[in-house]
Short mmCIF file of C-alpha atoms and ligand atoms in Angstrom, two decimals:
data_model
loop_
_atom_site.label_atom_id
_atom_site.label_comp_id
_atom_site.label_asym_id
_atom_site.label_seq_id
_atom_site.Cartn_x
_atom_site.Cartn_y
_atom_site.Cartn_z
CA UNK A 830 -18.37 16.15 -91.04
CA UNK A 831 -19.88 12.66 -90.30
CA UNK A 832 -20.32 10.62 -93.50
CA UNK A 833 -23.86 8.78 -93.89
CA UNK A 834 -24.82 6.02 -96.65
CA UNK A 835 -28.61 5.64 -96.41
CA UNK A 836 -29.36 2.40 -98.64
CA UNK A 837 -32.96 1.98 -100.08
CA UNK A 838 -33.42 5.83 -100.77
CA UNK A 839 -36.52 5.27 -103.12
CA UNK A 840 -38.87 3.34 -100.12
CA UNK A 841 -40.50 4.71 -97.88
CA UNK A 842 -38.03 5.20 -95.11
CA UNK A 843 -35.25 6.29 -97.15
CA UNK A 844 -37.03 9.14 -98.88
CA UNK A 845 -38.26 10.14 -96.09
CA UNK A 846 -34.18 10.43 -94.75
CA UNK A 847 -34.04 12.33 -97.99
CA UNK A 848 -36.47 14.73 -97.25
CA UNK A 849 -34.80 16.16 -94.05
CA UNK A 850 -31.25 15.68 -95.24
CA UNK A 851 -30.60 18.88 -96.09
CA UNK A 852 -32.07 20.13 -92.73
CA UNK A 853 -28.85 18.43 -91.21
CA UNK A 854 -25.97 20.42 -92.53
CA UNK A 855 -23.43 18.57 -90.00
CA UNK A 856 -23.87 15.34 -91.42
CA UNK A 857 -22.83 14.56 -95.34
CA UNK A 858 -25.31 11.95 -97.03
CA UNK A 859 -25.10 9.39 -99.83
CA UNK A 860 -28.36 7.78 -101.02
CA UNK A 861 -28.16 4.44 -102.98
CA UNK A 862 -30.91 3.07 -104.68
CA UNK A 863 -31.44 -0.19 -106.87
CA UNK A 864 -30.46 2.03 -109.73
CA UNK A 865 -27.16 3.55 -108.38
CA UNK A 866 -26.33 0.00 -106.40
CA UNK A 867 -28.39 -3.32 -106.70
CA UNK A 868 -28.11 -4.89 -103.60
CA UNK A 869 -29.25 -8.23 -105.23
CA UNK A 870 -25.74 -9.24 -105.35
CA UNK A 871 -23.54 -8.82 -102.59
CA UNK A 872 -20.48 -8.48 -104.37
CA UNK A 873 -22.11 -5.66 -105.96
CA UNK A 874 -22.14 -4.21 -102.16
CA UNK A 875 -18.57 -4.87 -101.29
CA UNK A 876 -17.41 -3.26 -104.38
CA UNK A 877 -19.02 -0.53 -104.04
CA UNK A 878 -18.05 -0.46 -99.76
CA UNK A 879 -14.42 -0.52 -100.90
CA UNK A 880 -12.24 2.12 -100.37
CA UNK A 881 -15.34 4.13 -99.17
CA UNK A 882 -15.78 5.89 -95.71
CA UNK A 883 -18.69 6.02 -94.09
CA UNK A 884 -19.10 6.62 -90.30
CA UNK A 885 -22.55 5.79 -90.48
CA UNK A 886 -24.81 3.56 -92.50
CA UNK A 887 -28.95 3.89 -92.47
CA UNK A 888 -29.78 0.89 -94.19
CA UNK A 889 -32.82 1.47 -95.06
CA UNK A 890 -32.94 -0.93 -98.47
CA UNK A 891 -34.94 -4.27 -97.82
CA UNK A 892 -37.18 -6.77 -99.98
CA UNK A 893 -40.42 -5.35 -97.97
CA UNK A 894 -43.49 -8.00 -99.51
CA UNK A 895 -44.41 -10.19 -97.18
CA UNK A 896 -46.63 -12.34 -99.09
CA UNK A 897 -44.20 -12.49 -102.54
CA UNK A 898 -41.01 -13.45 -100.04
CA UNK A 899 -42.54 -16.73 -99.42
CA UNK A 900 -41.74 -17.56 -103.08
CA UNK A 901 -38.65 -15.35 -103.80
CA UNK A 902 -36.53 -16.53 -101.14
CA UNK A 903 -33.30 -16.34 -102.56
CA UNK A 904 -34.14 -12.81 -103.45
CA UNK A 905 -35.50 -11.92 -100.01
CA UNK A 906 -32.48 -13.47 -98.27
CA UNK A 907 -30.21 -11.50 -100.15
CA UNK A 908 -31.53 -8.76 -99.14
CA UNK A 909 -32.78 -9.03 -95.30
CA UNK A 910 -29.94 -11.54 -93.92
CA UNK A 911 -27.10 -11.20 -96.84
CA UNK A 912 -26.70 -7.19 -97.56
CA UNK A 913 -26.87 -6.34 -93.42
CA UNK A 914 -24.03 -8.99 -93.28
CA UNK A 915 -21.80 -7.34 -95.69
CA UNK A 916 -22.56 -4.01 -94.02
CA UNK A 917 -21.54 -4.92 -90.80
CA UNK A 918 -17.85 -6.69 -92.00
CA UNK A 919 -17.85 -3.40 -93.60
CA UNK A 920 -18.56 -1.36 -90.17
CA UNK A 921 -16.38 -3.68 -88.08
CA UNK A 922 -13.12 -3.03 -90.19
CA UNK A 923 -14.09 0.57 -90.69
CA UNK A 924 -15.29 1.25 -87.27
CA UNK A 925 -18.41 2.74 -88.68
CA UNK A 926 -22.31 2.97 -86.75
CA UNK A 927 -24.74 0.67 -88.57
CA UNK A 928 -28.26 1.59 -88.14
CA UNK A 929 -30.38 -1.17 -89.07
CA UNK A 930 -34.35 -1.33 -89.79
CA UNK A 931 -36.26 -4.69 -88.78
CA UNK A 932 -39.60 -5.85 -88.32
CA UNK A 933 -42.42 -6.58 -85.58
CA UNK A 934 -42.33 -9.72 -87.83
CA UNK A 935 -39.78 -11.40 -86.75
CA UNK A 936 -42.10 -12.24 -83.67
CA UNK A 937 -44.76 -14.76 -83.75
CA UNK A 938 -47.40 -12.73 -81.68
CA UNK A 939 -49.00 -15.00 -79.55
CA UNK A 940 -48.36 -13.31 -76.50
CA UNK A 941 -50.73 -10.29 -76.34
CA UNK A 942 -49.08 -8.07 -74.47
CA UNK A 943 -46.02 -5.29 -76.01
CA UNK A 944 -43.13 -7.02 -77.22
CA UNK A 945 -40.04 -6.20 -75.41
CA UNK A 946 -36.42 -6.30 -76.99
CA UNK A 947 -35.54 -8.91 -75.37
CA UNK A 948 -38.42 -11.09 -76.18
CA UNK A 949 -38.04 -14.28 -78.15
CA UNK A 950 -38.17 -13.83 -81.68
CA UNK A 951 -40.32 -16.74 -83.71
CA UNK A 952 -40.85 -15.36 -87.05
CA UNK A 953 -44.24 -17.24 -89.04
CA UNK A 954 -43.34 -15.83 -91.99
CA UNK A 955 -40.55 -16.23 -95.02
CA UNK A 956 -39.72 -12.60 -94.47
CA UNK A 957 -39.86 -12.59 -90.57
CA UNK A 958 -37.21 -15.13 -90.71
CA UNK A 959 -34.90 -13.30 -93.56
CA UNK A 960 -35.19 -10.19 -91.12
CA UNK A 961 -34.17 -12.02 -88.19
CA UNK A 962 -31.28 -13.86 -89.71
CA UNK A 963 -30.25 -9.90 -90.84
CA UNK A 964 -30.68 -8.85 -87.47
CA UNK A 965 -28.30 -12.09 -86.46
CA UNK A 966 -25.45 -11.33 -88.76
CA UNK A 967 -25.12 -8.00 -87.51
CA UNK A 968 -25.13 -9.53 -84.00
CA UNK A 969 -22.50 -12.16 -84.94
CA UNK A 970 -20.26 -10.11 -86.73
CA UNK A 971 -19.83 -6.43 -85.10
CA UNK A 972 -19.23 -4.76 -81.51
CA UNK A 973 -21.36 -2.11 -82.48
CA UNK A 974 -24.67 -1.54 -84.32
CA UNK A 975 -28.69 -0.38 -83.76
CA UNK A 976 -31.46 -2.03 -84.67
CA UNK A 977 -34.72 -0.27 -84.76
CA UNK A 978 -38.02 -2.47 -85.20
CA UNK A 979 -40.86 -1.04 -86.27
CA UNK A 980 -44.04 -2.07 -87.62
CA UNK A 981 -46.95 -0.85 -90.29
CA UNK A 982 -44.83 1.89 -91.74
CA UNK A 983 -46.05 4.02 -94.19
CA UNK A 984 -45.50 7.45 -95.42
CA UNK A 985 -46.33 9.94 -98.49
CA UNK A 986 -43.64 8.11 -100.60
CA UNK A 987 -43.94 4.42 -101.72
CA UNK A 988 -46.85 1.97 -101.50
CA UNK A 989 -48.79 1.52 -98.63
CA UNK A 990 -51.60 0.15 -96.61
CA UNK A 991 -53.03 3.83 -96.31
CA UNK A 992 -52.57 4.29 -100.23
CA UNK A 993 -53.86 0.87 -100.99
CA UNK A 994 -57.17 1.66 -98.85
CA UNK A 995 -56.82 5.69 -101.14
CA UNK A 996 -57.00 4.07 -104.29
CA UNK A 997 -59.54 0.91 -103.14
CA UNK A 998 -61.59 3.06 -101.81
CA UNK A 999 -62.40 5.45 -105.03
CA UNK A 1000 -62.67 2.36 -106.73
CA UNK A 1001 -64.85 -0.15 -104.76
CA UNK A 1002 -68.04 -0.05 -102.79
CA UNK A 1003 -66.83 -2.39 -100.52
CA UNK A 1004 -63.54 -3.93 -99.36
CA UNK A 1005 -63.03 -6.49 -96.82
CA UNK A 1006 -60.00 -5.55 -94.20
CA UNK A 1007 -58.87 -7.96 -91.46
CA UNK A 1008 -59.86 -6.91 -87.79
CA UNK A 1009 -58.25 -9.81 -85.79
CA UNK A 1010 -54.66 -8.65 -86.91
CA UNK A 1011 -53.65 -5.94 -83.63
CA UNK A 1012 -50.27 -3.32 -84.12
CA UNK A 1013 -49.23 0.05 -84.60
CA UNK A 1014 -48.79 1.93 -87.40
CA UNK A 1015 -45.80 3.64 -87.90
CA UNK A 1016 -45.32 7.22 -89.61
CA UNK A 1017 -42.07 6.93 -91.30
CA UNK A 1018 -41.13 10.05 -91.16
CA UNK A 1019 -41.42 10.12 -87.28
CA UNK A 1020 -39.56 7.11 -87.14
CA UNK A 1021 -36.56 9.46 -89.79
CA UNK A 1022 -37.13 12.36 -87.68
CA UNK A 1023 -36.44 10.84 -84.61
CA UNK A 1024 -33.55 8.24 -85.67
CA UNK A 1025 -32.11 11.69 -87.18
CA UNK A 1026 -32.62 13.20 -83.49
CA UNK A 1027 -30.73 10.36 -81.29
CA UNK A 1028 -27.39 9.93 -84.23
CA UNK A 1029 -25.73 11.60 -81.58
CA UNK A 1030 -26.89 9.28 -79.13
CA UNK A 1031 -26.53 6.06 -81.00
CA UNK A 1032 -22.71 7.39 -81.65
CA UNK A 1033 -21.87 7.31 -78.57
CA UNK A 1034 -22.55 3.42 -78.06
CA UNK A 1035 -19.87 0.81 -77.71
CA UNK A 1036 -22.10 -2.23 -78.43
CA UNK A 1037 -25.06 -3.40 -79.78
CA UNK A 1038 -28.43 -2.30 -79.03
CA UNK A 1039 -31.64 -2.96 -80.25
CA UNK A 1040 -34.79 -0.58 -80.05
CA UNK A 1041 -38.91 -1.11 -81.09
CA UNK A 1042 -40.63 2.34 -82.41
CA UNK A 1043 -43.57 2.78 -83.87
CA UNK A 1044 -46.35 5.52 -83.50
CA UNK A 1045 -48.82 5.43 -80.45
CA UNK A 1046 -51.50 3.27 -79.87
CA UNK A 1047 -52.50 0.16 -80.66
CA UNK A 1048 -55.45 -0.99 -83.61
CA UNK A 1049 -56.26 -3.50 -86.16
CA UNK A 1050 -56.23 -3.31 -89.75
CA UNK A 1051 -60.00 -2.83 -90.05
CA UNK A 1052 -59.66 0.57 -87.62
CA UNK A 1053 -56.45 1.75 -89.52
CA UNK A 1054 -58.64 1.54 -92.92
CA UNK A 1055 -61.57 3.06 -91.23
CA UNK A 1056 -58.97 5.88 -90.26
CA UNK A 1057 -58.30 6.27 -93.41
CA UNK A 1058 -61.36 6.00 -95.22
CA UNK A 1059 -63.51 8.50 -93.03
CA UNK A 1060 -60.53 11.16 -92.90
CA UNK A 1061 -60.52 11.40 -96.60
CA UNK A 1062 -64.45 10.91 -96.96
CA UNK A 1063 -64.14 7.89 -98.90
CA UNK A 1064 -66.91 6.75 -100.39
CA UNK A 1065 -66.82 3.06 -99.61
CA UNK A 1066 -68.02 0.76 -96.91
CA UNK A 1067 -65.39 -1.13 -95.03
CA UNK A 1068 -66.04 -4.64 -93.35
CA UNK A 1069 -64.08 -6.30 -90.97
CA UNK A 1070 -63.28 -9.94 -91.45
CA UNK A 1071 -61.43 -12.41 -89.50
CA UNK A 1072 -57.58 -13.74 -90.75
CA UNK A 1073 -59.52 -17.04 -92.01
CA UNK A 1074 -61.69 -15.12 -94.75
CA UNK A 1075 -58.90 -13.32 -95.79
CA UNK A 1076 -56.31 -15.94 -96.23
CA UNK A 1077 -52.93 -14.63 -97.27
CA UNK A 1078 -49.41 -16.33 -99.20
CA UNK A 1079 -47.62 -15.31 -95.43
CA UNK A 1080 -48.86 -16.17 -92.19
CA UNK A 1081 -49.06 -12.77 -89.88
CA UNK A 1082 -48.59 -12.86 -86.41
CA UNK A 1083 -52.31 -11.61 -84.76
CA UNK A 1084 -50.66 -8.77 -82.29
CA UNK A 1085 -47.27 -7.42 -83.00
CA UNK A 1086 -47.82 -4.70 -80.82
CA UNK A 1087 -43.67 -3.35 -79.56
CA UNK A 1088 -43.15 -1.70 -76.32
CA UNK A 1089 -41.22 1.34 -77.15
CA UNK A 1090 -40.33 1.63 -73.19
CA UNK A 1091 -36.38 2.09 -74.34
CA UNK A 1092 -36.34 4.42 -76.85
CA UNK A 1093 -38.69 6.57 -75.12
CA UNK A 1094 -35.97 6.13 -72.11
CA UNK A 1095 -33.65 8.05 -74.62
CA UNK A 1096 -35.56 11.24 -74.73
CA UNK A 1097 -37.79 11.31 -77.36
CA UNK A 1098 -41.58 11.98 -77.90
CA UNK A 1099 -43.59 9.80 -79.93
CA UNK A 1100 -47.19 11.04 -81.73
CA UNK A 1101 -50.43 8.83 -81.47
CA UNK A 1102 -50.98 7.21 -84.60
CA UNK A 1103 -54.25 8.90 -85.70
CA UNK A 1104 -52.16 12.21 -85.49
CA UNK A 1105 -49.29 11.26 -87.54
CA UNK A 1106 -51.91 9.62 -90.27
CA UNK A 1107 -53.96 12.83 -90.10
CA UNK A 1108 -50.59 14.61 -91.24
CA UNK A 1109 -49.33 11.89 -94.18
CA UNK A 1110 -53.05 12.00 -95.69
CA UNK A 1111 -52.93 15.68 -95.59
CA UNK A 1112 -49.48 15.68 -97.72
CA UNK A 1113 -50.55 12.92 -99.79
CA UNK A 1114 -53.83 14.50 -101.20
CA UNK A 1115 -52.27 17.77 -101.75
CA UNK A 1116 -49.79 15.95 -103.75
CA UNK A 1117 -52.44 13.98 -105.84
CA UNK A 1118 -54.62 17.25 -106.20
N1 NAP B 2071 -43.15 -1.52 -94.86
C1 NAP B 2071 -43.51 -1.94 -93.67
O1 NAP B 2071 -44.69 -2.04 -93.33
C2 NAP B 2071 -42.44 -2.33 -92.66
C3 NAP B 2071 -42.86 -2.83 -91.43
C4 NAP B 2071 -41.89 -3.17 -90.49
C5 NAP B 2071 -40.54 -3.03 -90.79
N2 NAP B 2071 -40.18 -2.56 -92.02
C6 NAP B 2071 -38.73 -2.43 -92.31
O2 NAP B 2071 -38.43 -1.05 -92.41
C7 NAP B 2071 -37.40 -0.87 -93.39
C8 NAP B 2071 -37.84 0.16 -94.42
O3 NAP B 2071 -39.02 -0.32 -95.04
P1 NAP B 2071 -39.76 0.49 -96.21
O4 NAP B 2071 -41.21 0.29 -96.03
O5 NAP B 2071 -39.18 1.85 -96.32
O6 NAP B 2071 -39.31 -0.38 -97.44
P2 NAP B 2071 -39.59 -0.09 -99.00
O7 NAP B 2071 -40.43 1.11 -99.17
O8 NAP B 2071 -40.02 -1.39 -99.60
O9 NAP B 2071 -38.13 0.28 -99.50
C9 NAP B 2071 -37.14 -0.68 -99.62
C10 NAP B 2071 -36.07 -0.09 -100.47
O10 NAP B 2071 -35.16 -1.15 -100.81
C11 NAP B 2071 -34.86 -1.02 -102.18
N3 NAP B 2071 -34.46 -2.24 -102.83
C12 NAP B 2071 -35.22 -3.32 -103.11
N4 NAP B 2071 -34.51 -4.20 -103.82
C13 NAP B 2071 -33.28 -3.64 -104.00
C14 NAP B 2071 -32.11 -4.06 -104.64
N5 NAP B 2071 -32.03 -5.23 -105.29
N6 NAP B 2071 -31.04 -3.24 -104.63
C15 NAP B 2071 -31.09 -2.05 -104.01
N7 NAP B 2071 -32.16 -1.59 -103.37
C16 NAP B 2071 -33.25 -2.39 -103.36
C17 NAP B 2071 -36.17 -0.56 -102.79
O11 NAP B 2071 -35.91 -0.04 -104.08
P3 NAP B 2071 -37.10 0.05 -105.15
O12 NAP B 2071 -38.06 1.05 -104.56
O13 NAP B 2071 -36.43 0.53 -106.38
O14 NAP B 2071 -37.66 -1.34 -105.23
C18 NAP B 2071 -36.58 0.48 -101.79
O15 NAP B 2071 -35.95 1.70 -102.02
C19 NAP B 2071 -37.11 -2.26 -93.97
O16 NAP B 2071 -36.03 -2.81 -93.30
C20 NAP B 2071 -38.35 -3.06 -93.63
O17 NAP B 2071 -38.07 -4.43 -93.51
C21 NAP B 2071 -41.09 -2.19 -92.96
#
């Protein structure tokens, strides 16, 4: 039975790997969290790595806010670039799969048009460039990994966008949301399911390869809230504004749009955004009620 470590088990992501674990009786799973392993410090990693096997690791675990990174850097480097280079010594000696998570942000989108793999990275932001250096290590350092960036994730677990515009919404008449921003939001538990779907796939691959998923369709910010806000009958009028009126700690690229061409190539079938938030509002109210 193939041994998995999912790191970051609590976010978004990794609870959502939680939640269909048990579906996949031929793989074993470990979750780590900050409680059970604080990534903070490497050491703590390699320590913990040692004398372990796993033929797989999800990592999953990241320091996610954009804005605060621009301040905690030492914090957010530990976690984007320094933990995904411990991971993959660990993989290269052990000869294990490391499945990596990364950003749209690590591009500066100025080109308006899908971002391809290959495409240039240019993070703008503090974060951007902590998940790019992560990405790099990996690169440097092992024959054999997958990287999957996505974008605008956001599930029933964790804090979101979509729960942010929930709670602003009962509470406010009005909130301002950026329309000039352009991406796709990204279900994460499509994104589990279908990472869950191609393990067999990614284990058969001798190097590295690097894949962009998100949900279908593109929008801004203001049409994701309006989404939002007129599915659950929110009571609250939405404007949109432009990046300038809503000035932020960390620049944002204005279309980080990826072209999923590849890992659509491997087989798999990805849901239109408005579907897939249809679905996560749906299990998040029936959790509140
Ligand atoms: N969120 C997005 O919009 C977005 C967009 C594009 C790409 N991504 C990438 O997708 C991946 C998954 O994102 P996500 O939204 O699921 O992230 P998330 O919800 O913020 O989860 C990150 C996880 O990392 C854990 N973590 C933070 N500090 C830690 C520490 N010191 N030690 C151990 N664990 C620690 C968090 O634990 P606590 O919950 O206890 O803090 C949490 O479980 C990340 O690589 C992220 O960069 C996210």
């Amino acid at each position: 039975m193939k041994q998995i470590l999912v790191t970051g088990a609590h976010g978004q992501l990794g609870s959502e790997f939680q939640s269909l674990a048990a579906r996949f009786t031929d793989y074993h799973f470990q979750f780590t969290d900050i409680d059970t392993l604080d990534l903070s410090r490497p050491q703590n990693l390699e320590k913990f790595l040692k004398n372990r096997q796993f033929d797989i690791i999800l990592n999953c675990a990241a320091y996610t806010a954009v804005d605060k990174a621009e301040d905690d850097r030492d914090l957010a480097s530990a976690l984007n670039a320094d933990v995904p280079a411990v991971l993959a010594d660990y993989c290269e000696t052990n000869d294990a799969l490391l499945i990596h998570f990364s950003t749209d942000y690590v591009f500066d989108g100025r080109d308006y048009r899908p971002y391809r793999e290959d495409d240039r990275p240019n993070p703008v932001s503090f974060y951007g460039k902590t998940k790019l250096d992560g990405e790099n290590a990996i690169l440097f350092s092992l024959r054999r990994s997958v990287i999957i960036r996505t974008s605008w994730l956001y599930s029933s677990y964790g804090n979101n966008f979509v729960k942010t515009i929930l709670r602003l919404g009962q509470e406010k008449q009005e909130i301002r949301v950026v329309s000039d921003q352009l991406g796709s939001p990204t279900c994460a538990a499509d994104l589990a399911g279908a990472v869950i779907h191609l393990l067999p796939v990614f284990l058969s691959f001798q190097d590295h390869q690097i894949y962009h998923y998100s949900n279908e369709g593109v929008c801004s910010w203001y049409d994701f809230a309006m989404a939002v806000a007129e599915a659950a009958s929110l009571p609250v009028s939405i404007l949109p504004v432009s990046s300038g009126e809503f000035p932020t700690r960390a620049t944002r690229p204005f279309y980080s749009v990826l072209d999923k061409s590849r890992i659509k190539a491997l087989g798999i079938a990805i849901p239109y955004w408005r579907h897939s938030l249809l679905k996560t509002l749906d299990l998040i109210l029936r959790k509140d009620s």
